[in-house]
Coordinates of C-alpha atoms and ligand atoms in Angstrom, one line a residue:
Chain A
M52 CA -11.8 35.9 39.7
T53 CA -12.2 35.6 36.0
T54 CA -12.9 32.2 34.5
L55 CA -11.9 33.0 30.9
G56 CA -15.0 31.4 29.5
G57 CA -14.2 28.1 31.2
A58 CA -10.4 28.0 31.4
A59 CA -9.0 28.1 34.9
G60 CA -5.7 29.6 33.8
F61 CA -2.6 29.1 31.7
E62 CA 0.4 26.9 31.1
V63 CA 3.2 29.3 30.4
I64 CA 5.9 28.4 27.9
V65 CA 9.0 30.4 27.4
G66 CA 12.1 30.5 25.1
G67 CA 10.8 28.9 22.0
G68 CA 11.4 30.4 18.6
L69 CA 12.7 29.8 15.1
G70 CA 15.2 32.1 13.4
R71 CA 18.8 31.2 13.1
T72 CA 18.8 29.2 16.4
P73 CA 15.6 27.4 16.5
M74 CA 14.5 26.1 19.9
I75 CA 11.4 24.5 21.3
G76 CA 10.0 26.4 24.3
K77 CA 10.2 25.2 27.8
T78 CA 7.5 25.1 30.5
L79 CA 8.1 28.0 32.9
R80 CA 5.0 27.4 34.9
E81 CA 2.5 24.5 34.7
F82 CA -0.3 26.4 36.1
L83 CA -0.8 30.2 36.3
P84 CA -4.2 31.3 37.7
A85 CA -6.1 33.4 35.1
A86 CA -6.2 36.5 37.3
D87 CA -2.4 36.6 37.7
L88 CA -1.6 36.9 34.0
L89 CA -0.3 40.5 33.8
P90 CA 1.9 40.5 36.9
Y91 CA 3.4 37.2 35.7
V92 CA 4.0 38.3 32.1
E93 CA 5.4 41.6 33.4
A94 CA 7.8 39.7 35.6
I95 CA 9.0 37.6 32.6
V96 CA 9.6 40.6 30.4
S97 CA 11.4 42.5 33.1
V98 CA 13.7 39.6 34.0
Y99 CA 14.5 39.3 30.3
N100 CA 15.0 43.0 30.0
L101 CA 17.8 42.9 32.6
L102 CA 19.3 39.5 31.9
G103 CA 19.0 39.3 28.1
R104 CA 22.3 40.0 26.2
R105 CA 22.8 43.3 24.6
D106 CA 26.4 42.6 23.4
N107 CA 25.4 40.4 20.4
K108 CA 22.1 40.8 18.6
Y109 CA 22.2 37.2 17.5
K110 CA 22.3 36.1 21.1
A111 CA 19.7 38.6 22.4
R112 CA 16.4 36.8 22.0
I113 CA 14.9 35.3 25.2
K114 CA 15.4 31.8 23.9
I115 CA 19.1 32.3 24.2
T116 CA 18.7 33.9 27.7
V117 CA 16.8 30.8 28.8
H118 CA 19.3 28.5 27.1
E119 CA 22.4 30.2 28.6
N120 CA 21.0 30.7 32.1
G121 CA 18.9 27.5 32.4
I122 CA 15.2 27.4 32.9
E123 CA 15.5 27.0 36.7
E124 CA 17.5 30.2 37.1
I125 CA 14.9 32.0 34.9
R126 CA 12.1 30.5 36.9
A127 CA 13.6 31.6 40.2
R128 CA 14.1 35.2 39.0
V129 CA 10.6 35.4 37.5
E130 CA 9.0 34.1 40.6
A131 CA 10.9 36.5 42.8
R132 CA 9.9 39.5 40.6
Y133 CA 6.3 38.2 40.3
A134 CA 6.0 38.0 44.1
R135 CA 6.8 41.7 44.2
L136 CA 4.7 42.8 41.2
K137 CA 1.7 40.9 42.2
T138 CA 1.0 43.1 45.2
L139 CA 1.0 46.2 42.9
F140 CA -1.8 44.9 40.7
K141 CA -4.9 45.7 42.7
G142 CA -7.6 44.5 40.3
A143 CA -7.8 47.2 37.7
D144 CA -6.5 44.8 35.1
Q145 CA -9.3 42.4 36.0
Q146 CA -11.9 45.1 35.7
L147 CA -10.5 46.0 32.3
L148 CA -10.5 42.4 31.2
Q149 CA -14.2 42.2 32.1
Q150 CA -14.9 45.2 29.9
I151 CA -12.9 43.7 27.1
E152 CA -14.7 40.4 27.4
A153 CA -18.0 42.2 26.8
H154 CA -16.7 43.2 23.4
F155 CA -16.1 39.7 22.5
K156 CA -19.5 38.2 23.2
A157 CA -20.3 35.5 20.7
P158 CA -22.7 36.6 18.0
E159 CA -26.3 35.1 18.1
F160 CA -26.1 32.0 16.1
I161 CA -29.2 30.7 14.4
C162 CA -29.0 26.9 14.6
E163 CA -31.0 25.4 11.8
K164 CA -30.5 22.9 9.0
A165 CA -29.0 23.9 5.6
P166 CA -30.9 22.3 2.7
E167 CA -29.3 24.7 0.1
F168 CA -25.9 23.4 1.2
D169 CA -26.8 19.7 0.6
A170 CA -28.5 20.5 -2.8
F171 CA -25.5 22.4 -4.1
K172 CA -23.1 19.8 -2.9
E173 CA -24.9 17.3 -5.2
E174 CA -24.6 19.4 -8.3
S175 CA -21.1 21.0 -8.0
P176 CA -17.9 18.8 -7.6
G177 CA -15.8 22.0 -7.3
F178 CA -17.9 23.1 -4.3
C179 CA -17.5 19.6 -2.8
S180 CA -13.8 19.7 -3.1
W181 CA -13.6 23.2 -1.6
V182 CA -15.8 22.1 1.3
D183 CA -13.5 19.1 1.9
T184 CA -10.4 21.2 2.2
N185 CA -11.4 24.8 3.2
I186 CA -14.2 24.2 5.8
T187 CA -13.6 23.5 9.5
A188 CA -16.2 22.5 12.1
H189 CA -17.8 25.4 14.0
K190 CA -18.9 25.2 17.6
A191 CA -22.5 26.3 16.7
E192 CA -24.6 23.8 14.9
G193 CA -25.4 24.8 11.3
Y194 CA -22.3 27.0 11.1
A195 CA -18.9 26.5 9.4
I196 CA -15.5 28.2 9.5
V197 CA -14.4 29.2 6.0
S198 CA -10.7 29.4 5.1
I199 CA -10.1 31.6 2.1
S200 CA -6.9 30.5 0.3
L201 CA -4.5 33.2 -0.7
K202 CA -2.4 30.5 -2.4
K203 CA -3.9 30.3 -5.8
H204 CA -1.5 28.1 -7.8
G205 CA 1.2 30.4 -9.3
D206 CA 0.3 33.5 -7.2
T207 CA 2.4 35.0 -4.4
P208 CA 1.5 33.3 -1.1
G209 CA -0.3 35.8 1.2
D210 CA -0.9 38.5 -1.3
A211 CA -4.4 39.9 -1.9
T212 CA -5.4 42.6 -4.3
A213 CA -7.6 45.5 -3.4
A214 CA -10.5 44.0 -5.3
Q215 CA -10.0 40.7 -3.4
M216 CA -9.9 42.5 -0.1
R217 CA -13.2 44.2 -0.9
V218 CA -14.8 40.9 -1.8
M219 CA -13.7 39.4 1.4
S220 CA -14.9 42.4 3.4
E221 CA -18.3 42.3 1.7
L222 CA -18.7 38.6 2.4
A223 CA -17.7 39.1 6.1
K224 CA -20.3 41.8 6.4
K225 CA -23.1 39.8 4.8
F226 CA -22.3 36.3 5.9
S227 CA -19.8 36.2 8.8
H228 CA -21.1 38.5 11.5
D229 CA -18.7 41.2 10.2
E230 CA -15.6 39.3 11.2
L231 CA -12.4 38.2 9.4
R232 CA -9.3 36.6 10.7
I233 CA -5.8 36.4 9.2
S234 CA -4.1 33.1 9.8
H235 CA -0.4 32.6 10.4
E236 CA -0.5 30.4 7.3
Q237 CA -1.2 33.6 5.4
N238 CA -4.8 32.9 4.6
V239 CA -8.0 34.8 5.4
I240 CA -10.8 33.3 7.6
L241 CA -14.5 33.9 7.7
P242 CA -15.1 32.5 11.1
H243 CA -18.9 32.4 11.4
V244 CA -20.7 31.3 8.2
H245 CA -24.1 29.6 8.2
R246 CA -23.9 26.4 6.1
S247 CA -26.8 27.5 4.0
D248 CA -24.8 30.5 2.9
L249 CA -21.8 28.4 1.8
P250 CA -22.8 28.0 -1.9
T251 CA -23.3 31.8 -2.2
V252 CA -20.0 32.5 -0.5
Y253 CA -18.2 29.9 -2.7
R254 CA -19.5 31.4 -5.9
A255 CA -18.5 34.9 -4.9
L256 CA -15.0 33.7 -3.9
R257 CA -14.6 31.8 -7.2
T258 CA -15.4 34.9 -9.2
A259 CA -12.7 36.8 -7.3
N260 CA -10.1 34.0 -7.8
L261 CA -10.3 33.2 -4.1
A262 CA -11.9 29.7 -4.1
T263 CA -8.7 27.6 -4.5
A264 CA -9.4 24.3 -2.7
N265 CA -6.0 23.7 -1.2
I266 CA -6.0 24.5 2.6
G267 CA -3.4 22.2 4.3
L268 CA -2.2 20.8 0.9
I269 CA 1.2 21.0 -0.6
S270 CA 0.4 24.2 -2.5
D271 CA -0.8 26.0 0.7
I272 CA 2.8 27.1 1.1
I273 CA 4.1 29.5 3.7
A274 CA 6.7 31.6 2.0
C275 CA 8.5 34.7 3.3
P276 CA 9.1 37.7 0.9
G277 CA 12.7 36.6 0.3
M278 CA 14.9 38.2 -2.3
D279 CA 12.0 39.9 -4.1
Y280 CA 11.6 42.4 -1.3
C281 CA 13.6 41.6 1.8
A282 CA 17.0 43.4 2.5
L283 CA 18.2 40.4 4.5
A284 CA 17.4 37.7 2.0
T285 CA 20.0 35.3 0.6
A286 CA 17.7 33.7 -1.9
R287 CA 14.3 34.1 -3.6
S288 CA 11.4 32.3 -1.9
I289 CA 8.2 33.5 -3.7
P290 CA 9.2 32.1 -7.2
I291 CA 10.0 28.7 -5.7
A292 CA 6.6 28.6 -3.9
Q293 CA 5.0 29.6 -7.2
Q294 CA 6.8 26.9 -9.2
I295 CA 6.1 24.2 -6.7
A296 CA 2.4 25.1 -6.6
T297 CA 2.1 25.3 -10.3
R298 CA 3.9 22.0 -10.8
F299 CA 1.6 20.1 -8.4
A300 CA -1.5 21.8 -9.8
K301 CA -0.4 20.3 -13.2
L302 CA 0.2 16.9 -11.7
E303 CA -3.3 17.0 -10.2
L304 CA -2.0 15.0 -7.3
E305 CA -2.2 17.3 -4.3
H306 CA -5.6 16.0 -3.1
D307 CA -4.3 12.5 -3.2
V308 CA -1.1 13.6 -1.4
G309 CA -3.2 15.1 1.3
L310 CA -2.0 17.0 4.4
L311 CA 1.5 18.4 3.8
K312 CA 2.9 21.6 5.2
L313 CA 5.6 23.1 3.0
K314 CA 7.4 26.2 4.3
I315 CA 10.0 28.3 2.6
S316 CA 12.4 30.9 4.1
G317 CA 14.7 33.2 2.0
C318 CA 17.4 33.2 4.7
I319 CA 18.3 31.8 8.1
N320 CA 16.0 34.2 9.9
A321 CA 13.3 31.7 9.1
C322 CA 10.3 34.0 8.7
G323 CA 8.8 31.3 6.5
H324 CA 9.0 28.9 9.5
H325 CA 10.9 26.3 7.4
H326 CA 12.1 24.5 10.6
V327 CA 8.6 23.4 11.4
G328 CA 7.5 22.5 7.8
H329 CA 6.9 18.8 7.2
I330 CA 9.1 19.8 4.3
G331 CA 11.1 22.9 4.8
I332 CA 13.1 24.8 2.3
L333 CA 15.8 27.3 3.3
G334 CA 17.2 29.5 0.6
L335 CA 20.9 30.3 1.0
E336 CA 23.6 31.8 -1.1
R337 CA 26.7 29.8 -2.0
A338 CA 29.5 31.6 -3.9
G339 CA 27.0 33.9 -5.6
V340 CA 24.3 31.3 -6.5
E341 CA 21.2 30.4 -4.7
S342 CA 21.2 27.0 -2.9
Y343 CA 18.1 25.5 -1.4
Q344 CA 18.4 23.3 1.6
I345 CA 15.7 20.8 2.5
T346 CA 14.7 19.9 6.0
L347 CA 12.3 17.1 6.7
G348 CA 10.0 16.1 9.6
G349 CA 9.3 19.4 11.2
D350 CA 6.0 19.9 12.8
A351 CA 4.2 23.1 14.2
G352 CA 1.5 21.0 15.8
A353 CA 1.0 20.2 19.5
E354 CA 4.1 18.0 19.4
A355 CA 6.3 20.8 18.1
Q356 CA 9.3 19.3 16.3
L357 CA 12.2 20.8 14.3
G358 CA 13.0 19.4 11.0
T359 CA 16.3 17.8 10.2
R360 CA 18.5 18.7 7.2
A361 CA 18.3 16.2 4.5
G362 CA 21.6 16.8 2.8
P363 CA 23.4 19.2 0.4
G364 CA 21.4 22.1 -1.1
F365 CA 19.8 22.2 -4.5
G366 CA 20.2 24.9 -7.1
A367 CA 17.2 27.0 -8.1
K368 CA 16.6 24.8 -11.2
D369 CA 16.8 21.6 -9.3
I370 CA 14.7 22.3 -6.2
V371 CA 11.3 21.8 -7.8
P372 CA 12.2 18.4 -9.4
A373 CA 13.7 17.4 -6.0
I374 CA 10.4 18.2 -4.2
E375 CA 8.5 16.3 -6.9
R376 CA 10.7 13.2 -6.5
L377 CA 10.2 13.4 -2.7
V378 CA 6.4 13.7 -2.8
L379 CA 5.8 11.2 -5.6
G380 CA 8.1 8.8 -3.7
Y381 CA 6.1 9.3 -0.5
I382 CA 3.0 8.1 -2.3
E383 CA 4.8 4.8 -3.0
L384 CA 6.1 4.6 0.6
R385 CA 3.0 5.4 2.6
A386 CA 1.2 2.5 4.3
D387 CA -2.2 3.6 3.0
A388 CA -3.8 6.7 1.6
D389 CA -4.6 8.0 5.1
E390 CA -1.0 8.0 6.3
T391 CA 0.3 11.6 5.9
F392 CA 3.7 12.6 4.7
L393 CA 4.8 13.4 8.2
Q394 CA 3.4 10.1 9.6
S395 CA 5.3 8.1 6.9
Y396 CA 8.4 10.0 7.7
Q397 CA 8.1 9.3 11.4
R398 CA 7.4 5.7 10.8
L399 CA 10.1 5.0 8.3
G400 CA 12.8 7.5 9.3
A401 CA 14.8 9.8 7.1
A402 CA 16.7 7.2 5.0
P403 CA 14.1 6.3 2.3
F404 CA 13.3 10.0 1.9
K405 CA 16.9 11.0 1.5
A406 CA 17.2 8.3 -1.1
L407 CA 14.4 10.0 -3.1
L408 CA 16.2 13.3 -2.9
Y409 CA 19.6 12.0 -3.7
P410 CA 19.2 9.1 -6.0
K411 CA 22.4 7.1 -6.7
E412 CA 23.9 7.6 -10.1
K413 CA 23.1 4.7 -12.4
Chain B
M276 CA -14.9 42.6 18.5
Y277 CA -13.0 45.2 20.5
H278 CA -13.6 48.9 19.8
Y279 CA -11.1 51.5 20.8
S280 CA -11.8 53.5 23.9
S281 CA -11.2 57.3 23.7
F282 CA -7.9 56.6 25.4
D283 CA -6.8 54.2 22.6
Q284 CA -8.0 56.5 19.9
D285 CA -6.3 59.6 21.3
F286 CA -3.0 57.7 21.7
V287 CA -3.1 56.5 18.1
N288 CA -4.0 59.9 16.7
T289 CA -1.2 61.6 18.7
R290 CA 1.3 59.1 17.3
V291 CA 0.2 59.8 13.8
E292 CA 0.7 63.5 14.3
Q293 CA 4.1 63.0 15.9
F294 CA 5.2 60.8 13.0
R295 CA 3.9 63.4 10.5
A296 CA 6.2 65.9 12.0
Q297 CA 9.2 63.5 12.0
V298 CA 8.6 62.6 8.4
A299 CA 8.5 66.3 7.5
R300 CA 11.8 66.8 9.1
R301 CA 13.3 63.8 7.2
L302 CA 11.9 65.2 3.9
D303 CA 13.3 68.7 4.4
G304 CA 16.7 67.2 5.3
S305 CA 16.8 68.2 9.0
L306 CA 17.0 64.6 10.0
T307 CA 19.4 62.1 8.3
E308 CA 18.2 58.6 7.5
D309 CA 20.2 57.4 10.5
E310 CA 18.6 59.9 12.8
F311 CA 15.2 59.1 11.4
K312 CA 15.5 55.3 11.7
P313 CA 14.5 54.9 15.3
F314 CA 11.4 57.0 14.7
R315 CA 10.3 55.1 11.7
L316 CA 10.9 51.8 13.4
M317 CA 8.6 52.8 16.3
N318 CA 5.9 53.1 13.6
G319 CA 6.5 49.9 11.7
L320 CA 8.3 51.5 8.7
Y321 CA 11.2 49.4 7.4
L322 CA 13.6 50.2 4.6
Q323 CA 13.7 47.2 2.3
L324 CA 15.6 46.3 -0.9
H325 CA 13.7 48.5 -3.2
A326 CA 11.5 50.7 -1.1
Y327 CA 10.1 51.4 2.3
M328 CA 7.8 48.7 3.7
L329 CA 5.0 49.5 6.2
R330 CA 4.0 46.7 8.5
V331 CA 0.5 47.1 10.0
A332 CA -0.6 45.3 13.1
I333 CA -3.7 43.2 12.9
P334 CA -4.2 42.5 16.6
Y335 CA -4.5 38.8 17.2
G336 CA -5.4 38.5 13.5
T337 CA -9.0 39.9 13.8
L338 CA -10.5 42.4 11.4
N339 CA -13.9 43.7 10.7
S340 CA -15.3 44.5 7.2
R341 CA -14.7 48.2 7.5
Q342 CA -11.0 47.7 8.4
M343 CA -10.6 45.3 5.4
T344 CA -12.1 47.8 3.1
Q345 CA -9.8 50.5 4.4
L346 CA -6.8 48.2 3.8
A347 CA -8.0 47.8 0.2
M348 CA -8.3 51.6 -0.2
I349 CA -4.8 52.1 1.2
S350 CA -3.3 49.6 -1.1
E351 CA -4.9 51.3 -4.1
R352 CA -4.3 54.8 -3.2
W353 CA -0.8 54.7 -1.8
D354 CA 0.6 51.3 -2.9
K355 CA 0.5 49.1 -5.9
G356 CA -3.0 47.8 -5.4
Y357 CA -2.2 44.8 -3.2
G358 CA -1.1 43.9 0.3
H359 CA 0.8 41.0 1.8
F360 CA -0.5 39.0 4.8
T361 CA 2.3 37.7 6.9
T362 CA 2.9 34.7 9.1
R363 CA 2.5 37.0 12.2
Q364 CA -1.0 37.9 11.3
N365 CA 0.0 41.3 10.0
I366 CA -0.3 43.0 6.7
Q367 CA 2.6 44.6 4.9
F368 CA 2.5 47.3 2.2
N369 CA 5.6 47.0 0.1
W370 CA 5.7 50.2 -1.9
P371 CA 4.6 53.2 0.1
K372 CA 6.3 56.6 -0.5
L373 CA 7.7 58.2 2.6
E374 CA 5.6 61.3 2.2
D375 CA 2.4 59.3 2.1
V376 CA 3.1 57.2 5.2
P377 CA 1.6 59.7 7.7
N378 CA -1.6 59.7 5.6
I379 CA -1.7 56.0 5.6
L380 CA -1.3 55.9 9.3
E381 CA -4.1 58.5 9.6
A382 CA -6.4 56.3 7.4
L383 CA -5.5 53.3 9.7
A384 CA -6.3 55.3 12.8
E385 CA -9.8 56.1 11.3
V386 CA -10.6 52.4 11.5
E387 CA -8.9 51.7 14.9
M388 CA -5.6 50.3 13.5
H389 CA -1.9 51.2 13.7
A390 CA 1.6 50.1 12.9
I391 CA 3.0 50.7 16.4
Q392 CA 5.4 48.0 17.8
T393 CA 5.4 46.1 14.6
S394 CA 9.2 46.6 14.6
G395 CA 11.9 47.4 17.0
N396 CA 13.0 45.7 20.2
T397 CA 9.6 45.8 21.9
I398 CA 6.6 43.5 22.5
R399 CA 5.2 42.7 19.1
N400 CA 1.7 42.1 17.9
I401 CA 0.1 39.4 20.1
T402 CA -1.0 36.3 18.1
T403 CA -3.7 33.7 18.7
D404 CA -5.4 30.8 17.0
H405 CA -7.1 32.1 13.9
F406 CA -10.2 30.0 14.7
S407 CA -10.7 31.5 18.2
G408 CA -14.3 32.1 19.2
A409 CA -15.4 29.7 16.4
A410 CA -13.6 26.4 16.7
A411 CA -15.6 23.4 17.8
D412 CA -12.8 22.2 20.0
E413 CA -11.9 25.4 21.8
I414 CA -11.3 25.6 25.6
A415 CA -11.8 29.4 25.7
D416 CA -11.7 32.4 23.4
P417 CA -8.1 33.8 23.8
R418 CA -8.9 37.1 22.2
P419 CA -9.9 39.1 25.4
I420 CA -6.6 38.0 26.9
A421 CA -4.8 39.0 23.8
E422 CA -6.5 42.4 23.8
L423 CA -5.6 42.9 27.5
L424 CA -2.0 42.1 26.6
R425 CA -2.1 44.5 23.7
Q426 CA -3.2 47.3 25.9
W427 CA -0.7 46.5 28.6
S428 CA 2.2 46.2 26.1
T429 CA 1.4 49.2 23.9
D430 CA 3.8 52.0 24.8
H431 CA 4.7 50.2 28.1
P432 CA 7.4 52.6 29.4
E433 CA 9.7 49.9 30.7
F434 CA 9.6 47.7 27.6
Q435 CA 10.4 50.0 24.6
F436 CA 14.1 49.0 24.4
L437 CA 14.3 45.4 25.2
P438 CA 17.5 43.4 24.3
R439 CA 15.6 42.2 21.2
K440 CA 12.0 41.8 20.0
F441 CA 9.6 39.8 22.2
K442 CA 6.7 37.8 21.0
I443 CA 3.6 36.6 22.9
A444 CA 1.0 34.1 21.7
V445 CA -2.1 32.9 23.5
T446 CA -4.0 29.9 22.5
G447 CA -7.2 28.4 23.7
S448 CA -7.2 25.5 21.3
A449 CA -7.7 22.1 22.8
A450 CA -5.3 20.5 20.3
A451 CA -2.4 22.5 21.7
A452 CA -3.5 22.3 25.4
P453 CA -1.7 20.5 28.2
S454 CA -4.9 20.0 30.1
P455 CA -8.5 20.5 29.1
A456 CA -8.9 23.4 31.5
L457 CA -5.8 25.4 30.5
M458 CA -5.0 27.9 27.8
T459 CA -1.4 28.2 26.7
L460 CA 0.7 31.4 26.9
V461 CA 3.9 31.3 24.8
C462 CA 6.7 33.9 25.2
G463 CA 9.6 33.9 22.7
Ligands
LIG652 S1 13.4 34.7 6.3 FE1 12.7 35.8 4.5 S2 11.6 37.6 5.2 FE2 12.8 36.8 7.0 S3 14.6 37.9 6.9 FE3 15.0 36.1 5.7 S4 14.5 36.6 3.6 FE4 13.7 38.2 4.9

């Protein structure tokens, strides 16, 4: 039996998803032994294949299948199918998994102190601020995980030029055991960087316009392609993201505002995950003009939560000032500088935030 | 990091050649756009507002330096010099010309990448935590499981025409875990 590097198995969740009918997933099985993964997943997909609706493409995703049939019915069918499939898997998958695991052996980490890092931290405030926002703790002592922001204020979220891709590739080769990751937040990760190399990495990134210190801040916006590219879009999302980022860069407030996930979609398909943004923006079309609807209180974290609509939409010209009122108002409302936007919202409820968005006419 | 077996490589190379022939038939007019559509969707090629868009899978968001350099080359040679990284850990090229797409796919195959099952009603690219294998608070590295699922789902004969697209994510992050001994598998 495989141990998956320490994990005994899985909790299996099914039927979550965003899009036009956002739903939080439900637990299908609290414990699935690691070795039974493939027969069980195959059972899920084959039950869905037969039971999922083919008469209406908007009701065809598995979240609707689960919703319409109920999780118990799905569980009963999956378990029945799984019981049959399990006997057909005779261990080839586990052998394959062992071969695959050998490919993913951790690199050899050299655990030592990093004097260069501390020295450079003293002399460069820009580096300090970048370390504060863009570095995450690594499991090996002396190492760090670097998040490279593809959200320079005013640029298109998630875009990288060929020259930037080459710089990131070169840095991965020299300083990150030849590895890069792409995050769902549309940034690039150097997963294994020794802390003593961080100053060099930072300088190289800065030269390539890749050292924006904003991971997790309001300008680290997720935005779908929207009307600039997408055939399904009802509104633009990239320009809105660019305007918000530029505005907050100018206000020089985003580090003070702290953790805030802002997510923008250009239509109800929700590729920009606006339902789970602390602040979500959904671009719609009303009688030929763009209208941006704000949702508040969404969360993609462990306690997944869908945001609630704040009220009527804003026009393209009014959406950025509305977000500004909201965020500046939050600074006044928060209990202290450590209380994030989401925490304030959860503590105070929607009313004071709605009042910021829709001030009464004097 | 995973490297293709000869089975993986042959499969990807064969698909490139198949698609090259399909594109040739579209270009000489023997296939209409409607007839061509299912073929291009099997290879991640969408028709967007202004142009075709090619969505390339980055399995569980992991790349090596050679692959990243190749993406740079592709964006310069056959697109407008940039690429767009998406919320599903993929990269999209927004301006490829149809006649160039087979060459792009060939260039991807050279570095063990493809655009298969990045569209259509199939099991899409498996996603994981982007800090997997590095995070201090990780239960286990989910990437071997994600790779196993990639191999199992790629060209799975029963699951090429599902009612709708199907997405799987595996996470080994302690922050998301129900118990400190369990990873989470999410199907949606
Ligand atoms: S959410 Fe954005 S990318 Fe997704 S379909 Fe709508 S406009 Fe297109």
